Amino acid sequence: MNVPKSGYRVFSANSSAACTELAKKITERLGVELGKSVVFQEPNRETRVDVKESVRGQTIFIIQTIPRDVNTAIMELLVMAYALKTSCAKNIIGVIPYFPYSKQCKMRKRGSIVCKLLASMLAKAGLTHIITMDLHQKEIQGFFSFPVDNLRASPFLIQYIQEEIPDYRNAIIVAKSPAAAKRAQSYAERLRLGLAVIHGEAQCSESDMADGRHSPPCVRNTTGHTGLELPLMMAKEKPPITVVGDVGGRIAIIVVVVTNTVPHEVQKLQCPKIKTVDVSMILAEAIRRIHNGESMAYLFRNIAVDD
C-alpha cells in the first residue's frame, strides 16, 4: 500500500474551476500533491465521488468553495466526506472558506435554523473538524459537535488597502449599513481613518417582519376575551438614504475587494473594479498547524472580536 510520508492528503471537492485553483495553490504552499479523486454529476443530477487512492489511517483535508449552485456543492462535500469515512480515513477536515446557509442561523417566522441542520449533516457524513473564514455570526460555532476554526480575512484586506490605494491616508471607511458599522469601525481604527455610515438602506434580513414579530398580525380583538391588550407598535418607515459622516473631498472606501474563497469570475467580467485577494496562505498554514498539532493562536494574533 502506497501511503504518503506526510500522513495527510488534500482533496478538492471539485465543484468549480475556482475550487480546483484554490486547492492547487494550497497544496503548492504545503509542498504536497493534490489527492486523486473524481467528482461528477450523473445524468439525473446525482452526485458521484470516486476516490482514486488509499486514505486508510490518514488525516484528510477537503477543499470546498461554494459557487452559485450551493446545494450541489454541499452534496459534493457530504458524499466525498462519507466516501472517505467508509475508506477508513483517520480524520476528515473540511476547509470551507465560505460556509453555506450561514445567514440562516436564526429562527424566522415558522422556518428553521438551517445552518444547525447543515452542521449536523456534516458531522453525520464523517467530518471531524472544519476550517472556515468570517462566519456570518460567530455564535454559529456552537452549532457543531466538533472543533471549528473561524479564520479572518481582514488582515489581507487591510494590507490590500495600504498597498493598492496610494493616497489611502486621505480616505474614509464607509459602512454600507448600520449593521456593518462594527466591522467598518475596526478597519477604520486599524488604518487610522475616519468612519461614515450609510443609513436608510433596506435591511430585509433583520426586519421585524422576517423574525415573526408580526405573526399573527397585530389586530385588536373587539369581541370575546377582554383581558390584557398589548400596545400596538407603530409600523417602521424606511428613511431616505443618508450618509452619517463627512466624506467631502475624501476617498470613500466601501470594500469591493473580495477573496478567492468563492467563485466570482462572472462578476469580475461584469464589474472590472472587483479585485481578488489570495488567502491560500492562511488556509495552508491552518492545515499545516492542525496536522502537526500546533497551536492556532498565531493565526489570530492581533485579531479583535469585530474583525
XYZ file of C-alpha atoms in Angstrom:
307
model
C 0.000 0.000 0.000
C 1.447 3.342 -1.074
C 0.908 5.690 1.880
C 2.474 9.194 1.579
C 5.112 10.001 4.189
C 3.300 13.209 5.092
C 0.444 11.257 6.692
C -2.199 13.587 5.310
C -3.823 14.272 1.975
C -5.596 17.286 0.487
C -8.538 16.711 -1.850
C -10.616 19.129 -3.890
C -14.390 18.712 -3.888
C -14.134 19.960 -7.480
C -17.364 21.954 -7.522
C -15.834 24.543 -9.848
C -12.626 25.665 -11.504
C -12.183 28.168 -8.667
C -12.218 25.337 -6.116
C -9.574 23.379 -8.014
C -7.441 26.503 -8.410
C -7.612 27.310 -4.693
C -6.817 23.688 -3.794
C -3.765 23.737 -6.087
C -2.483 26.963 -4.519
C -2.862 25.464 -1.054
C -1.072 22.225 -1.959
C 1.743 24.143 -3.647
C 2.301 26.110 -0.452
C 2.243 22.893 1.575
C 4.547 21.047 -0.817
C 2.171 18.100 -1.291
C 0.293 16.683 -4.255
C -3.435 17.170 -4.676
C -5.322 13.979 -3.872
C -6.635 11.938 -6.792
C -10.415 11.876 -6.941
C -13.233 12.358 -9.418
C -16.406 14.283 -8.598
C -19.138 14.447 -11.225
C -22.881 14.629 -11.762
C -24.910 11.733 -13.124
C -27.446 12.487 -15.902
C -30.166 12.710 -13.229
C -28.006 15.252 -11.302
C -26.976 12.765 -8.597
C -23.504 13.458 -7.203
C -20.902 10.725 -7.577
C -17.443 10.631 -5.981
C -14.621 8.210 -6.749
C -11.503 8.382 -4.563
C -8.592 7.068 -6.620
C -6.069 6.325 -3.839
C -5.865 4.791 -0.380
C -6.664 7.070 2.566
C -6.640 4.440 5.319
C -5.410 5.836 8.627
C -4.656 9.291 7.206
C -5.863 12.798 8.011
C -7.792 14.164 5.033
C -8.484 17.816 4.205
C -11.315 18.547 1.744
C -11.213 21.940 -0.004
C -14.671 23.123 -0.980
C -15.654 26.559 -2.224
C -19.323 27.391 -2.595
C -20.493 28.530 -6.073
C -23.939 29.807 -7.010
C -25.245 26.204 -7.060
C -24.963 25.882 -3.286
C -26.882 22.635 -2.839
C -24.754 20.744 -5.365
C -21.605 21.905 -3.592
C -22.995 20.720 -0.259
C -23.824 17.294 -1.680
C -20.321 17.030 -3.170
C -18.854 17.736 0.253
C -21.173 15.308 2.056
C -20.675 12.478 -0.433
C -16.878 12.922 -0.506
C -16.683 13.016 3.297
C -18.764 9.859 3.547
C -16.658 8.123 0.890
C -13.500 8.955 2.848
C -15.115 7.840 6.098
C -16.040 4.441 4.664
C -12.487 4.200 3.279
C -11.199 4.313 6.884
C -9.681 7.797 6.907
C -8.475 8.715 10.402
C -9.707 12.324 10.412
C -11.716 14.255 7.829
C -11.367 18.040 7.971
C -13.432 20.320 5.766
C -11.806 23.520 4.502
C -14.898 25.584 3.679
C -13.856 29.251 3.462
C -17.435 30.453 2.923
C -19.842 28.383 4.998
C -23.189 27.925 3.197
C -26.538 28.731 4.834
C -24.694 30.735 7.497
C -27.227 33.576 7.150
C -29.997 31.156 8.147
C -28.701 30.942 11.708
C -31.735 32.482 13.431
C -35.352 31.418 13.707
C -37.504 33.280 11.170
C -41.293 33.087 11.353
C -42.192 29.400 11.068
C -38.926 28.432 9.429
C -35.946 26.610 10.848
C -32.297 27.185 11.692
C -30.918 25.585 8.539
C -27.300 26.302 9.484
C -27.622 23.996 12.501
C -29.154 21.297 10.296
C -26.174 21.517 7.935
C -23.767 21.263 10.868
C -25.469 18.019 11.939
C -25.364 16.653 8.390
C -21.625 17.322 8.078
C -20.945 15.546 11.369
C -23.058 12.571 10.287
C -21.208 12.371 6.957
C -17.911 11.963 8.805
C -16.332 15.405 9.182
C -14.370 15.802 12.431
C -13.185 19.412 12.105
C -13.882 22.484 9.958
C -11.739 25.408 8.843
C -13.796 28.364 7.639
C -13.486 32.141 7.313
C -15.562 35.060 8.580
C -18.714 33.267 9.694
C -21.823 35.406 9.337
C -22.283 35.125 13.106
C -19.508 33.820 15.350
C -22.087 32.023 17.507
C -22.561 29.542 14.633
C -19.559 27.661 16.010
C -21.842 26.446 18.795
C -23.948 24.501 16.276
C -21.166 21.988 15.724
C -20.269 18.923 17.783
C -16.632 19.149 16.636
C -13.982 21.930 16.512
C -14.445 24.900 14.152
C -11.596 27.294 13.324
C -13.081 30.598 12.136
C -10.211 32.380 10.373
C -10.277 36.071 9.410
C -9.649 37.687 6.028
C -9.375 41.223 7.439
C -5.517 41.294 7.599
C -5.356 40.593 3.852
C -7.974 43.221 3.018
C -6.323 45.859 5.189
C -2.968 45.059 3.573
C -4.561 45.438 0.130
C -5.874 48.914 1.036
C -2.447 50.000 2.309
C -0.581 48.707 -0.738
C -3.005 49.320 -3.610
C -4.553 52.711 -2.695
C -1.703 55.238 -2.943
C -3.455 58.034 -1.063
C -5.327 55.824 1.392
C -4.498 58.128 4.320
C -6.878 60.650 2.743
C -9.636 58.045 2.687
C -12.603 57.276 4.887
C -14.077 53.844 5.576
C -17.780 53.683 4.685
C -20.133 51.091 6.190
C -22.846 50.175 3.703
C -25.389 49.865 6.548
C -25.588 50.340 10.326
C -25.275 46.558 10.694
C -21.828 46.704 9.068
C -20.644 49.580 11.246
C -18.791 47.419 13.784
C -16.520 45.789 11.235
C -16.043 49.066 9.363
C -15.072 50.730 12.627
C -12.476 48.020 13.236
C -10.970 48.657 9.779
C -11.000 52.419 10.354
C -9.228 52.108 13.698
C -6.504 49.855 12.297
C -5.918 52.166 9.328
C -6.198 55.313 11.489
C -9.022 56.616 9.283
C -12.413 58.200 9.790
C -15.738 56.373 9.536
C -19.003 57.076 7.726
C -22.215 55.042 7.706
C -24.905 54.831 5.016
C -28.283 54.908 6.761
C -31.604 54.054 5.168
C -30.619 51.039 3.088
C -33.115 48.177 3.141
C -32.431 45.639 5.889
C -34.777 42.849 4.915
C -32.857 40.095 6.696
C -33.111 41.869 10.037
C -36.589 43.350 9.676
C -39.322 42.764 12.196
C -41.440 41.125 9.514
C -38.785 38.479 8.968
C -38.433 37.290 12.551
C -42.120 36.698 13.196
C -42.939 39.632 15.475
C -45.982 40.373 13.292
C -47.202 36.785 13.117
C -50.099 36.570 13.751
C -50.966 40.156 12.674
C -51.481 42.707 15.406
C -55.255 43.103 15.250
C -57.281 44.226 18.250
C -59.948 41.746 19.196
C -63.155 43.717 19.722
C -65.219 40.718 20.824
C -64.722 37.812 23.164
C -61.932 37.925 25.711
C -61.331 41.401 27.125
C -58.126 40.703 29.041
C -54.783 42.490 28.829
C -54.142 44.120 25.463
C -50.574 44.678 24.346
C -49.826 48.118 22.896
C -49.617 48.238 19.128
C -46.224 49.123 17.699
C -46.078 51.857 15.097
C -45.017 50.448 11.746
C -41.444 51.131 10.731
C -40.913 53.515 7.849
C -37.798 53.244 5.751
C -35.955 56.568 5.984
C -34.347 58.205 2.954
C -30.775 57.132 2.323
C -28.357 59.455 4.093
C -24.646 59.382 4.874
C -23.667 59.885 8.505
C -20.141 61.306 8.488
C -18.042 63.740 6.460
C -16.904 62.276 3.131
C -16.310 65.565 1.307
C -13.060 65.536 -0.661
C -12.121 62.113 0.721
C -11.575 58.709 -0.897
C -14.619 56.668 0.186
C -13.658 53.022 0.700
C -16.529 50.532 0.534
C -14.717 47.205 0.193
C -15.226 45.781 -3.306
C -12.188 43.749 -2.802
C -13.038 40.076 -2.302
C -11.061 36.944 -1.504
C -10.712 33.825 -3.626
C -12.874 31.847 -1.202
C -15.898 31.916 -3.536
C -16.045 31.747 -7.337
C -16.699 35.179 -8.845
C -15.252 35.082 -12.358
C -18.530 36.167 -13.967
C -18.928 39.062 -11.556
C -15.400 40.263 -12.326
C -16.241 40.335 -16.030
C -19.338 42.407 -15.264
C -17.518 44.771 -12.897
C -13.784 45.274 -13.546
C -13.471 47.179 -10.258
C -13.693 43.912 -8.289
C -10.232 42.868 -7.105
C -9.330 39.415 -5.791
C -7.097 38.836 -2.768
C -5.461 35.417 -2.373
C -5.940 33.885 1.098
C -4.468 30.454 0.319
C -1.533 31.319 2.589
C -3.571 31.347 5.795
C -5.582 28.267 4.787
C -2.391 26.334 4.051
C -0.869 27.406 7.374
C -4.018 26.314 9.216
C -3.808 22.888 7.561
C -0.126 22.543 8.447
C -0.685 23.532 12.076
C -3.639 21.195 12.549
C -1.715 18.265 11.072
C 1.338 18.952 13.247
C -0.738 19.520 16.375
C 0.465 23.121 16.720
C -1.448 25.990 18.280
C -3.758 28.009 16.015
C -3.327 31.127 18.158
C -0.665 32.506 15.789
C -3.289 32.867 13.048
C -5.423 35.034 15.353
C -2.740 37.340 16.678
C -3.912 40.953 16.972
C -7.370 39.896 15.779
C -10.233 41.575 17.622
C -13.777 40.253 18.011
C -15.140 42.742 15.455
C -12.531 41.992 12.751
